[in-house]
CSV table of C-alpha atoms in Angstrom, one decimal:
chain,number,residue,atom,x,y,z
A,1120,UNK,CA,-10.2,21.5,-25.8
A,1121,UNK,CA,-11.4,18.2,-24.3
A,1122,UNK,CA,-11.9,18.2,-20.6
A,1123,UNK,CA,-9.5,16.0,-18.5
A,1124,UNK,CA,-10.8,13.2,-16.2
A,1125,UNK,CA,-9.8,15.4,-13.2
A,1126,UNK,CA,-11.8,18.3,-14.6
A,1127,UNK,CA,-15.0,16.3,-14.7
A,1128,UNK,CA,-14.4,14.8,-11.3
A,1129,UNK,CA,-13.7,18.2,-9.8
A,1130,UNK,CA,-16.8,19.8,-11.2
A,1131,UNK,CA,-19.0,16.9,-10.0
A,1132,UNK,CA,-17.6,16.8,-6.5
A,1133,UNK,CA,-17.8,20.5,-6.1
A,1134,UNK,CA,-21.5,20.4,-7.1
A,1135,UNK,CA,-22.1,17.8,-4.3
A,1136,UNK,CA,-20.3,20.0,-1.8
A,1137,UNK,CA,-22.2,23.1,-3.0
A,1138,UNK,CA,-25.5,21.2,-2.6
A,1139,UNK,CA,-24.6,20.2,0.9
A,1140,UNK,CA,-23.7,23.7,1.8
A,1141,UNK,CA,-27.3,24.6,0.9
A,1142,UNK,CA,-28.8,21.7,2.8
A,1143,UNK,CA,-26.9,21.3,6.1
A,1144,UNK,CA,-26.0,23.9,8.6
A,1145,UNK,CA,-22.7,22.5,9.8
A,1146,UNK,CA,-19.3,22.0,8.2
A,1147,UNK,CA,-18.2,19.1,6.1
A,1148,UNK,CA,-16.3,16.7,8.4
A,1149,UNK,CA,-14.5,14.7,5.8
A,1150,UNK,CA,-14.5,13.8,2.1
A,1151,UNK,CA,-12.7,11.2,0.1
A,1152,UNK,CA,-12.4,10.5,-3.6
A,1153,UNK,CA,-11.1,7.2,-4.9
A,1154,UNK,CA,-11.3,4.9,-7.9
A,1155,UNK,CA,-13.2,1.7,-7.3
A,1156,UNK,CA,-13.7,-1.6,-9.0
A,1157,UNK,CA,-15.5,-4.9,-8.3
A,1158,UNK,CA,-17.5,-3.3,-5.5
A,1159,UNK,CA,-21.1,-3.5,-4.4
A,1160,UNK,CA,-22.9,-1.0,-2.2
A,1161,UNK,CA,-26.2,-1.1,-0.5
A,1162,UNK,CA,-27.4,2.3,0.5
A,1163,UNK,CA,-30.2,3.2,3.0
A,1164,UNK,CA,-31.5,5.6,0.4
A,1165,UNK,CA,-30.5,5.7,-3.3
A,1166,UNK,CA,-31.1,7.8,-6.4
A,1167,UNK,CA,-29.7,7.5,-9.9
A,1168,UNK,CA,-29.4,9.6,-13.1
A,1169,UNK,CA,-28.3,8.2,-16.5
A,1170,UNK,CA,-26.6,10.3,-19.2
A,1171,UNK,CA,-26.3,8.2,-22.4
A,1172,UNK,CA,-23.7,9.3,-24.8
A,1173,UNK,CA,-21.9,11.7,-22.5
A,1174,UNK,CA,-18.5,11.5,-20.7
A,1175,UNK,CA,-20.3,10.6,-17.5
A,1176,UNK,CA,-22.7,7.7,-18.0
A,1177,UNK,CA,-24.3,7.5,-14.5
A,1178,UNK,CA,-24.4,9.2,-11.2
A,1179,UNK,CA,-25.6,7.0,-8.3
A,1180,UNK,CA,-26.4,8.9,-5.1
A,1181,UNK,CA,-26.7,7.1,-1.8
A,1182,UNK,CA,-27.1,8.5,1.7
A,1183,UNK,CA,-28.0,7.5,5.2
A,1184,UNK,CA,-31.7,7.7,6.1
A,1185,UNK,CA,-31.2,10.3,8.8
A,1186,UNK,CA,-29.4,12.6,6.3
A,1187,UNK,CA,-32.3,12.1,3.8
A,1188,UNK,CA,-34.8,13.0,6.5
A,1189,UNK,CA,-32.8,16.2,7.3
A,1190,UNK,CA,-32.9,17.1,3.6
A,1191,UNK,CA,-36.7,16.9,3.7
A,1192,UNK,CA,-36.7,19.4,6.6
A,1193,UNK,CA,-34.3,21.8,5.0
A,1194,UNK,CA,-35.3,21.7,1.3
A,1195,UNK,CA,-38.5,22.3,-0.7
A,1196,UNK,CA,-40.0,18.8,-1.4
A,1197,UNK,CA,-42.3,17.6,-4.1
A,1198,UNK,CA,-45.7,16.0,-3.5
A,1199,UNK,CA,-46.3,12.3,-4.2
A,1200,UNK,CA,-43.1,10.8,-2.7
A,1201,UNK,CA,-43.7,7.6,-0.7
A,1202,UNK,CA,-41.8,8.7,2.4
A,1203,UNK,CA,-40.0,11.5,4.0
A,1204,UNK,CA,-36.7,9.8,3.2
A,1205,UNK,CA,-37.6,9.6,-0.6
A,1206,UNK,CA,-38.8,13.2,-0.5
A,1207,UNK,CA,-35.6,14.4,1.1
A,1208,UNK,CA,-33.3,12.6,-1.3
A,1209,UNK,CA,-35.4,13.7,-4.3
A,1210,UNK,CA,-35.1,17.3,-3.1
A,1211,UNK,CA,-31.4,17.0,-2.6
A,1212,UNK,CA,-30.9,15.4,-6.0
A,1213,UNK,CA,-32.6,18.4,-7.6
A,1214,UNK,CA,-30.2,20.7,-5.8
A,1215,UNK,CA,-27.3,18.6,-7.1
A,1216,UNK,CA,-28.5,18.7,-10.6
A,1217,UNK,CA,-28.9,22.5,-10.5
A,1218,UNK,CA,-25.3,22.9,-9.3
A,1219,UNK,CA,-24.0,20.5,-11.9
A,1220,UNK,CA,-25.7,22.5,-14.7
A,1221,UNK,CA,-24.2,25.7,-13.4
A,1222,UNK,CA,-20.8,24.1,-13.3
A,1223,UNK,CA,-20.5,24.1,-17.1
A,1224,UNK,CA,-21.4,20.5,-17.6
A,1225,UNK,CA,-23.8,20.5,-20.6
A,1226,UNK,CA,-24.9,16.9,-20.2
A,1227,UNK,CA,-26.1,17.4,-16.6
A,1228,UNK,CA,-29.5,18.8,-17.5
A,1229,UNK,CA,-30.4,15.9,-19.8
A,1230,UNK,CA,-31.8,13.6,-17.2
A,1231,UNK,CA,-33.4,13.9,-13.8
A,1232,UNK,CA,-32.4,11.8,-10.7
A,1233,UNK,CA,-34.9,9.1,-9.9
A,1234,UNK,CA,-35.3,7.8,-6.3
A,1235,UNK,CA,-35.3,4.0,-6.1
A,1236,UNK,CA,-36.4,1.5,-3.5
A,1237,UNK,CA,-33.2,0.8,-1.6
A,1238,UNK,CA,-34.5,-2.5,-0.3
A,1239,UNK,CA,-34.7,-3.9,-3.9
A,1240,UNK,CA,-31.6,-2.5,-5.5
A,1241,UNK,CA,-27.8,-2.6,-4.9
A,1242,UNK,CA,-25.1,-0.6,-6.7
A,1243,UNK,CA,-22.7,-2.8,-8.6
A,1244,UNK,CA,-19.4,-1.3,-9.8
A,1245,UNK,CA,-17.4,-3.2,-12.5
A,1246,UNK,CA,-16.3,-0.4,-14.8
A,1247,UNK,CA,-13.1,1.0,-16.2
A,1248,UNK,CA,-13.7,4.5,-14.7
A,1249,UNK,CA,-15.8,4.1,-11.6
A,1250,UNK,CA,-15.1,6.6,-8.7
A,1251,UNK,CA,-16.6,6.9,-5.2
A,1252,UNK,CA,-16.9,10.3,-3.6
A,1253,UNK,CA,-17.8,10.0,0.1
A,1254,UNK,CA,-18.7,13.0,2.2
A,1255,UNK,CA,-19.4,13.0,6.0
A,1256,UNK,CA,-21.4,15.7,7.7
A,1257,UNK,CA,-22.9,15.8,11.2
A,1258,UNK,CA,-26.3,14.7,9.9
A,1259,UNK,CA,-24.9,11.6,8.2
A,1260,UNK,CA,-22.9,10.3,5.3
A,1261,UNK,CA,-23.4,10.8,1.6
A,1262,UNK,CA,-21.9,8.6,-1.2
A,1263,UNK,CA,-21.7,9.4,-4.9
A,1264,UNK,CA,-20.7,6.7,-7.4
A,1265,UNK,CA,-19.5,8.3,-10.6
A,1266,UNK,CA,-19.5,6.0,-13.7
A,1267,UNK,CA,-17.5,7.6,-16.4
A,1268,UNK,CA,-17.4,6.3,-20.0
A,1269,UNK,CA,-14.2,4.5,-20.9
A,1270,UNK,CA,-11.9,6.1,-23.5
A,1271,UNK,CA,-11.0,4.4,-26.7
A,1272,UNK,CA,-7.3,5.1,-27.2
A,1273,UNK,CA,-5.6,4.8,-30.6
A,1274,UNK,CA,-1.9,4.7,-31.4
A,1275,UNK,CA,-1.5,4.3,-35.1
A,1276,UNK,CA,2.2,5.0,-35.1
A,1277,UNK,CA,2.8,1.9,-32.9
A,1278,UNK,CA,2.2,-0.4,-35.9
A,1279,UNK,CA,4.9,1.4,-37.9
A,1280,UNK,CA,7.4,1.2,-35.0
A,1281,UNK,CA,6.7,-2.5,-34.5
A,1282,UNK,CA,7.3,-3.1,-38.3
A,1283,UNK,CA,10.7,-1.4,-38.0
A,1284,UNK,CA,12.0,-4.0,-35.5
A,1285,UNK,CA,13.2,-3.4,-32.0
A,1286,UNK,CA,11.6,-6.6,-30.9
A,1287,UNK,CA,13.1,-9.4,-28.7
A,1288,UNK,CA,11.7,-12.9,-28.4
A,1289,UNK,CA,11.0,-13.7,-24.8
A,1290,UNK,CA,9.0,-16.9,-24.9
A,1291,UNK,CA,6.7,-19.0,-27.0
A,1292,UNK,CA,4.2,-16.8,-28.8
A,1293,UNK,CA,5.5,-13.7,-26.9
A,1294,UNK,CA,7.6,-10.7,-28.0
A,1295,UNK,CA,8.6,-7.5,-26.4
A,1296,UNK,CA,9.5,-3.9,-27.5
A,1297,UNK,CA,12.9,-3.1,-26.0
A,1298,UNK,CA,13.9,0.1,-27.8
A,1299,UNK,CA,14.1,2.7,-25.0
A,1300,UNK,CA,12.8,5.5,-27.1
A,1301,UNK,CA,9.8,3.5,-28.4
A,1302,UNK,CA,9.0,2.3,-24.8
A,1303,UNK,CA,9.2,5.9,-23.5
A,1304,UNK,CA,7.0,7.1,-26.4
A,1305,UNK,CA,4.4,4.4,-25.6
A,1306,UNK,CA,4.3,5.2,-21.9
A,1307,UNK,CA,4.2,8.9,-22.6
A,1308,UNK,CA,1.3,8.4,-25.0
A,1309,UNK,CA,-0.6,6.5,-22.3
A,1310,UNK,CA,0.1,9.1,-19.6
A,1311,UNK,CA,-0.6,12.2,-21.7
A,1312,UNK,CA,-3.9,10.7,-23.0
A,1313,UNK,CA,-5.1,9.7,-19.5
A,1314,UNK,CA,-5.4,6.1,-20.6
A,1315,UNK,CA,-7.4,3.5,-18.7
A,1316,UNK,CA,-5.2,0.5,-17.6
A,1317,UNK,CA,-5.0,-2.2,-15.0
A,1318,UNK,CA,-2.4,-2.7,-12.3
A,1319,UNK,CA,-1.4,-6.2,-11.5
A,1320,UNK,CA,-0.2,-6.7,-7.9
A,1321,UNK,CA,0.4,-9.9,-5.8
A,1322,UNK,CA,-2.6,-11.2,-4.1
A,1323,UNK,CA,-3.2,-14.1,-1.7
A,1324,UNK,CA,-1.0,-17.2,-2.2
A,1325,UNK,CA,0.1,-17.4,-5.8
A,1326,UNK,CA,-2.7,-15.3,-7.1
A,1327,UNK,CA,-2.6,-11.9,-8.7
A,1328,UNK,CA,-5.1,-9.0,-8.4
A,1329,UNK,CA,-5.9,-6.6,-11.2
A,1330,UNK,CA,-6.9,-3.1,-10.1
A,1331,UNK,CA,-8.6,-0.7,-12.4
A,1332,UNK,CA,-6.4,2.4,-12.9
A,1333,UNK,CA,-6.2,5.6,-15.0
A,1334,UNK,CA,-3.2,7.8,-15.8
A,1335,UNK,CA,-3.6,11.4,-14.7
A,1336,UNK,CA,-2.8,13.6,-17.6
A,1337,UNK,CA,-2.6,16.7,-15.5
A,1338,UNK,CA,0.3,15.2,-13.5
A,1339,UNK,CA,2.4,14.1,-16.5
A,1340,UNK,CA,5.6,15.8,-17.2
A,1341,UNK,CA,7.1,14.8,-20.6
A,1342,UNK,CA,10.7,15.4,-19.5
A,1343,UNK,CA,10.2,13.8,-16.1
A,1344,UNK,CA,11.1,10.3,-14.9
A,1345,UNK,CA,7.8,9.2,-13.3
A,1346,UNK,CA,4.3,8.2,-14.4
A,1347,UNK,CA,1.4,9.2,-12.2
A,1348,UNK,CA,-1.8,7.2,-12.0
A,1349,UNK,CA,-4.8,6.7,-9.7
A,1350,UNK,CA,-6.1,3.2,-9.0
A,1351,UNK,CA,-8.6,1.3,-6.9
A,1352,UNK,CA,-7.4,0.8,-3.4
A,1353,UNK,CA,-6.2,-2.5,-1.9
A,1354,UNK,CA,-4.3,-3.2,1.3
A,1355,UNK,CA,-1.0,-3.5,-0.6
A,1356,UNK,CA,-1.3,0.1,-1.9
A,1357,UNK,CA,-2.7,1.8,1.3
A,1358,UNK,CA,0.5,2.6,3.1
A,1359,UNK,CA,4.1,3.2,2.1
A,1360,UNK,CA,5.5,0.1,3.8
A,1361,UNK,CA,3.0,-2.2,2.0
A,1362,UNK,CA,3.7,-0.9,-1.5
A,1363,UNK,CA,5.5,-3.6,-3.7
A,1364,UNK,CA,8.8,-2.7,-5.3
A,1365,UNK,CA,7.3,-3.4,-8.8
A,1366,UNK,CA,3.9,-3.5,-10.4
A,1367,UNK,CA,2.8,-4.8,-13.8
A,1368,UNK,CA,0.7,-2.4,-15.9
A,1369,UNK,CA,-1.8,-4.1,-18.4
A,1370,UNK,CA,-3.3,-2.0,-21.2
A,1371,UNK,CA,-4.6,-2.1,-24.8
A,1372,UNK,CA,-3.1,-0.2,-27.8
A,1373,UNK,CA,-4.1,-0.8,-31.4
A,1374,UNK,CA,-6.2,-3.9,-30.3
A,1375,UNK,CA,-3.1,-5.4,-28.7
A,1376,UNK,CA,-3.1,-6.6,-25.1
A,1377,UNK,CA,0.2,-5.3,-23.7
A,1378,UNK,CA,1.9,-5.3,-20.3
A,1379,UNK,CA,5.1,-3.9,-18.7
A,1380,UNK,CA,6.8,-4.1,-15.3
A,1381,UNK,CA,7.4,-0.7,-13.7
A,1382,UNK,CA,9.4,0.1,-10.5
A,1383,UNK,CA,7.2,1.8,-7.8
A,1384,UNK,CA,8.5,5.1,-6.7
A,1385,UNK,CA,5.9,5.9,-4.1
A,1386,UNK,CA,2.3,7.1,-3.5
A,1387,UNK,CA,0.9,10.6,-3.0
A,1388,UNK,CA,-2.1,12.7,-3.9
A,1389,UNK,CA,-3.2,15.0,-6.7
A,1390,UNK,CA,-5.2,17.9,-5.2
A,1391,UNK,CA,-8.1,19.1,-7.4
A,1392,UNK,CA,-8.7,22.0,-5.0
A,1393,UNK,CA,-8.2,22.7,-1.3
A,1394,UNK,CA,-10.8,20.0,-0.3
A,1395,UNK,CA,-10.7,17.3,-2.9
A,1396,UNK,CA,-7.8,15.0,-3.7
A,1397,UNK,CA,-7.2,11.8,-5.7
A,1398,UNK,CA,-4.7,9.2,-4.3
A,1399,UNK,CA,-1.9,8.4,-6.7
A,1400,UNK,CA,0.6,5.7,-7.4
A,1401,UNK,CA,3.9,6.9,-8.9
A,1402,UNK,CA,5.9,4.5,-11.1
A,1403,UNK,CA,9.0,4.7,-13.2
A,1404,UNK,CA,9.4,3.9,-16.9
A,1405,UNK,CA,9.7,0.2,-17.8
A,1406,UNK,CA,12.6,-1.4,-19.6
A,1407,UNK,CA,10.3,-3.2,-22.1
A,1408,UNK,CA,6.7,-3.6,-23.2
A,1409,UNK,CA,5.5,-7.2,-23.7
A,1410,UNK,CA,2.8,-8.5,-26.1
A,1411,UNK,CA,0.2,-10.7,-24.5
A,1412,UNK,CA,0.2,-12.4,-21.2
A,1413,UNK,CA,3.1,-14.3,-19.7
A,1414,UNK,CA,2.7,-17.6,-17.9
A,1415,UNK,CA,1.7,-17.1,-14.3
A,1416,UNK,CA,-0.8,-14.4,-15.4
A,1417,UNK,CA,-3.7,-13.3,-13.3
A,1418,UNK,CA,-6.8,-15.4,-12.8
A,1419,UNK,CA,-9.9,-14.4,-14.7
A,1420,UNK,CA,-13.3,-14.8,-13.1
A,1421,UNK,CA,-15.5,-15.6,-16.1
A,1422,UNK,CA,-18.2,-12.9,-16.7
A,1423,UNK,CA,-20.6,-15.6,-17.8
A,1424,UNK,CA,-21.4,-19.0,-16.3
A,1425,UNK,CA,-18.9,-21.6,-17.7
A,1426,UNK,CA,-19.9,-25.2,-17.1
A,1427,UNK,CA,-18.3,-28.6,-17.9
A,1428,UNK,CA,-17.2,-31.9,-16.4
A,1429,UNK,CA,-14.1,-33.2,-14.7
A,1430,UNK,CA,-13.2,-36.9,-14.9
A,1431,UNK,CA,-10.5,-38.8,-13.1
A,1432,UNK,CA,-8.2,-40.6,-15.5
A,1433,UNK,CA,-8.7,-44.4,-15.0
A,1434,UNK,CA,-6.0,-46.6,-13.7
A,1435,UNK,CA,-6.3,-49.1,-16.5
A,1436,UNK,CA,-6.6,-52.2,-14.4
A,1437,UNK,CA,-10.2,-53.0,-15.5
A,1438,UNK,CA,-11.7,-52.7,-12.1
A,1439,UNK,CA,-15.4,-51.6,-12.3
A,1440,UNK,CA,-15.2,-50.0,-8.9
A,1441,UNK,CA,-12.5,-47.7,-10.2
A,1442,UNK,CA,-14.3,-46.7,-13.4
A,1443,UNK,CA,-14.1,-42.9,-13.5
A,1444,UNK,CA,-17.3,-40.9,-13.9
A,1445,UNK,CA,-17.8,-37.4,-15.3
A,1446,UNK,CA,-18.5,-35.0,-12.5
A,1447,UNK,CA,-20.4,-31.7,-13.3
A,1448,UNK,CA,-18.5,-28.6,-12.5
A,1449,UNK,CA,-18.5,-24.8,-12.8
A,1450,UNK,CA,-15.3,-22.9,-13.6
A,1451,UNK,CA,-14.8,-20.3,-10.9
A,1452,UNK,CA,-11.6,-18.8,-12.3
A,1453,UNK,CA,-9.0,-19.5,-15.0
A,1454,UNK,CA,-5.5,-18.5,-15.9
A,1455,UNK,CA,-3.1,-19.4,-18.7
A,1456,UNK,CA,-1.8,-22.3,-16.5
A,1457,UNK,CA,-4.8,-23.7,-14.6
A,1458,UNK,CA,-8.3,-23.2,-13.2
A,1459,UNK,CA,-10.4,-23.4,-10.1
A,1460,UNK,CA,-13.5,-25.6,-10.4
A,1461,UNK,CA,-16.5,-25.9,-8.2
A,1462,UNK,CA,-18.0,-29.4,-7.9
A,1463,UNK,CA,-21.6,-30.0,-7.0
A,1464,UNK,CA,-22.6,-31.0,-3.5
A,1465,UNK,CA,-23.3,-34.6,-4.5
A,1466,UNK,CA,-20.0,-35.3,-6.1
A,1467,UNK,CA,-17.8,-38.2,-5.0
A,1468,UNK,CA,-14.5,-36.5,-4.4
A,1469,UNK,CA,-12.3,-39.4,-3.2
A,1470,UNK,CA,-10.6,-39.7,-6.5
A,1471,UNK,CA,-9.5,-36.1,-6.8
A,1472,UNK,CA,-6.6,-36.1,-4.4
A,1473,UNK,CA,-3.6,-33.9,-5.0
A,1474,UNK,CA,-1.4,-35.2,-7.9
A,1475,UNK,CA,-4.3,-37.1,-9.5
A,1476,UNK,CA,-4.6,-36.9,-13.3
A,1477,UNK,CA,-8.0,-35.7,-14.6
A,1478,UNK,CA,-9.6,-34.6,-17.8
A,1479,UNK,CA,-11.6,-31.4,-17.9
A,1480,UNK,CA,-14.2,-30.7,-20.5
A,1481,UNK,CA,-15.0,-27.0,-20.5
A,1482,UNK,CA,-18.0,-25.5,-22.4
A,1483,UNK,CA,-16.6,-22.1,-23.4
A,1484,UNK,CA,-18.9,-19.5,-25.1
A,1485,UNK,CA,-19.8,-20.5,-28.7
A,1486,UNK,CA,-17.1,-18.5,-30.4
A,1487,UNK,CA,-14.4,-20.5,-28.5
A,1488,UNK,CA,-16.1,-23.9,-28.5
A,1489,UNK,CA,-15.9,-26.8,-26.1
A,1490,UNK,CA,-12.4,-27.9,-25.1
A,1491,UNK,CA,-11.0,-30.9,-23.4
A,1492,UNK,CA,-7.8,-30.6,-21.4
A,1493,UNK,CA,-5.5,-33.0,-19.5
A,1494,UNK,CA,-4.9,-31.6,-16.0
A,1495,UNK,CA,-3.3,-32.4,-12.6
A,1496,UNK,CA,-5.1,-31.8,-9.4
A,1497,UNK,CA,-3.1,-29.4,-7.2
A,1498,UNK,CA,-5.6,-28.5,-4.5
A,1499,UNK,CA,-8.9,-30.0,-3.1
A,1500,UNK,CA,-10.9,-27.9,-0.7
A,1501,UNK,CA,-14.0,-29.1,1.0
A,1502,UNK,CA,-16.6,-26.4,1.8
A,1503,UNK,CA,-20.1,-26.3,3.3
A,1504,UNK,CA,-22.9,-23.9,2.5
A,1505,UNK,CA,-25.4,-22.4,5.0
A,1506,UNK,CA,-27.8,-25.3,4.5
A,1507,UNK,CA,-25.2,-27.8,5.6
A,1508,UNK,CA,-24.7,-29.2,2.1
A,1509,UNK,CA,-21.1,-30.1,1.3
A,1510,UNK,CA,-19.3,-29.2,-1.9
A,1511,UNK,CA,-15.8,-29.0,-3.1
A,1512,UNK,CA,-13.4,-26.7,-5.0
A,1513,UNK,CA,-10.8,-28.2,-7.2
A,1514,UNK,CA,-7.6,-26.4,-8.2
A,1515,UNK,CA,-6.1,-28.0,-11.4
A,1516,UNK,CA,-3.0,-27.3,-13.4
A,1517,UNK,CA,-3.2,-27.7,-17.2
A,1518,UNK,CA,-1.0,-30.6,-18.4
A,1519,UNK,CA,-1.0,-29.8,-22.1
A,1520,UNK,CA,1.8,-29.2,-24.7
A,1521,UNK,CA,2.3,-25.5,-25.6
A,1522,UNK,CA,1.0,-26.1,-29.2
A,1523,UNK,CA,-2.3,-27.6,-27.9
A,1524,UNK,CA,-5.3,-26.1,-29.8
A,1525,UNK,CA,-7.6,-26.5,-26.9
A,1526,UNK,CA,-5.2,-24.7,-24.6
A,1527,UNK,CA,-4.9,-21.9,-27.2
A,1528,UNK,CA,-8.7,-21.6,-27.2
A,1529,UNK,CA,-8.7,-21.2,-23.4
A,1530,UNK,CA,-6.0,-18.6,-23.5
A,1531,UNK,CA,-7.8,-16.8,-26.4
A,1532,UNK,CA,-11.0,-16.7,-24.2
A,1533,UNK,CA,-9.0,-15.2,-21.3
A,1534,UNK,CA,-7.5,-12.5,-23.5
A,1535,UNK,CA,-10.9,-11.7,-25.1
A,1536,UNK,CA,-12.7,-11.3,-21.8
A,1537,UNK,CA,-9.8,-9.3,-20.3
A,1538,UNK,CA,-9.8,-7.0,-23.3
A,1539,UNK,CA,-13.6,-6.5,-22.9
A,1540,UNK,CA,-13.0,-5.7,-19.2
A,1541,UNK,CA,-10.5,-3.0,-20.1
A,1542,UNK,CA,-12.8,-1.3,-22.5
A,1543,UNK,CA,-16.3,-1.6,-21.1
A,1544,UNK,CA,-18.0,-2.1,-17.7
A,1545,UNK,CA,-20.1,0.2,-15.7
A,1546,UNK,CA,-21.7,1.1,-12.4
A,1547,UNK,CA,-25.3,0.1,-12.3
A,1548,UNK,CA,-28.3,-0.4,-10.1
A,1549,UNK,CA,-29.1,-4.1,-9.9
A,1550,UNK,CA,-32.1,-5.8,-8.5
A,1551,UNK,CA,-31.2,-8.1,-5.6
């Protein structure tokens, strides 16, 4: 029988606690387990182990220097380490690996932990299943980043159900499944399989935030009326009074990008044992499941560098002084309805006032091509970097007909990169 997500997390966290019991004399003061995304950590001491092909891809271990020095005093150390800190963390890592192997995790003995130069590396989390286990003892704090492999989830019966009907047109190029039995079957399939999804919640202004989330199969009751998932924390999900009335779940089934709106019932914890718990968000079943992304969708931060130009539309009076010029720009984020553009420090921005008409030429990756869109300036923000150089950020709204091929290319790019984010990603050591 395949191990559940919570089984893996429990075994890993217990191995850490067991290693600490062997390495420190006092009690554990606090421990916290939570899903994370779009996070970077810089640890005073860091070690990593990689397990290719297994359910857990990487374990990244960070701790405070004073705790690593304590490990060096308490545990047998190997010769050749560059410092007492490295020697202590290496000794503790060996202890962790021994406890992992004895916990019934066959992949744990495949690779050793390697201690890295903490001044040169940072830990970057951008994965579907990244978790942070943080433990505090009197001698210092220990952090473990758990990078688990994403799950490819099939749903072959969904194609047959779609072919039968039960669809309602809700907008141009959008359809939704409204049959209550099919909707419940879809959501039950996600919950029982422990599917990886994203939760869309309101952010600052008119923006939306996407939080990585995973259904907890151990908490699913087929005859119940709630769905239980764990997700990355944000302020809006920290306390009961801040939880929104509804959230949108975004997920992939049969290569289709789908979403649904669910009422929020509350938040709680799923206890893995007496010491370790995962925070949960409890939601009700949705009324429908919609294909694709609606207008007003979240903003995507391009995973690659997307460049182009923005040009004010001329007034047509023949004045040379008003001849518009193409200004180089970089696309900071993009949605189905608009984009945020960063202009270079030398750009003349007097022509980009709110309400101005502009043309944006965007050089998307090769498979999507270069597009040219008519836009309207909605925001102009002047910013200044640490060297005193001035730049500007331009918020534009696309002013294109719905059947525009260039607009379709932009939206195709958004959905492709979003699909990739839902099915890949990782936690890694990066130089910098």
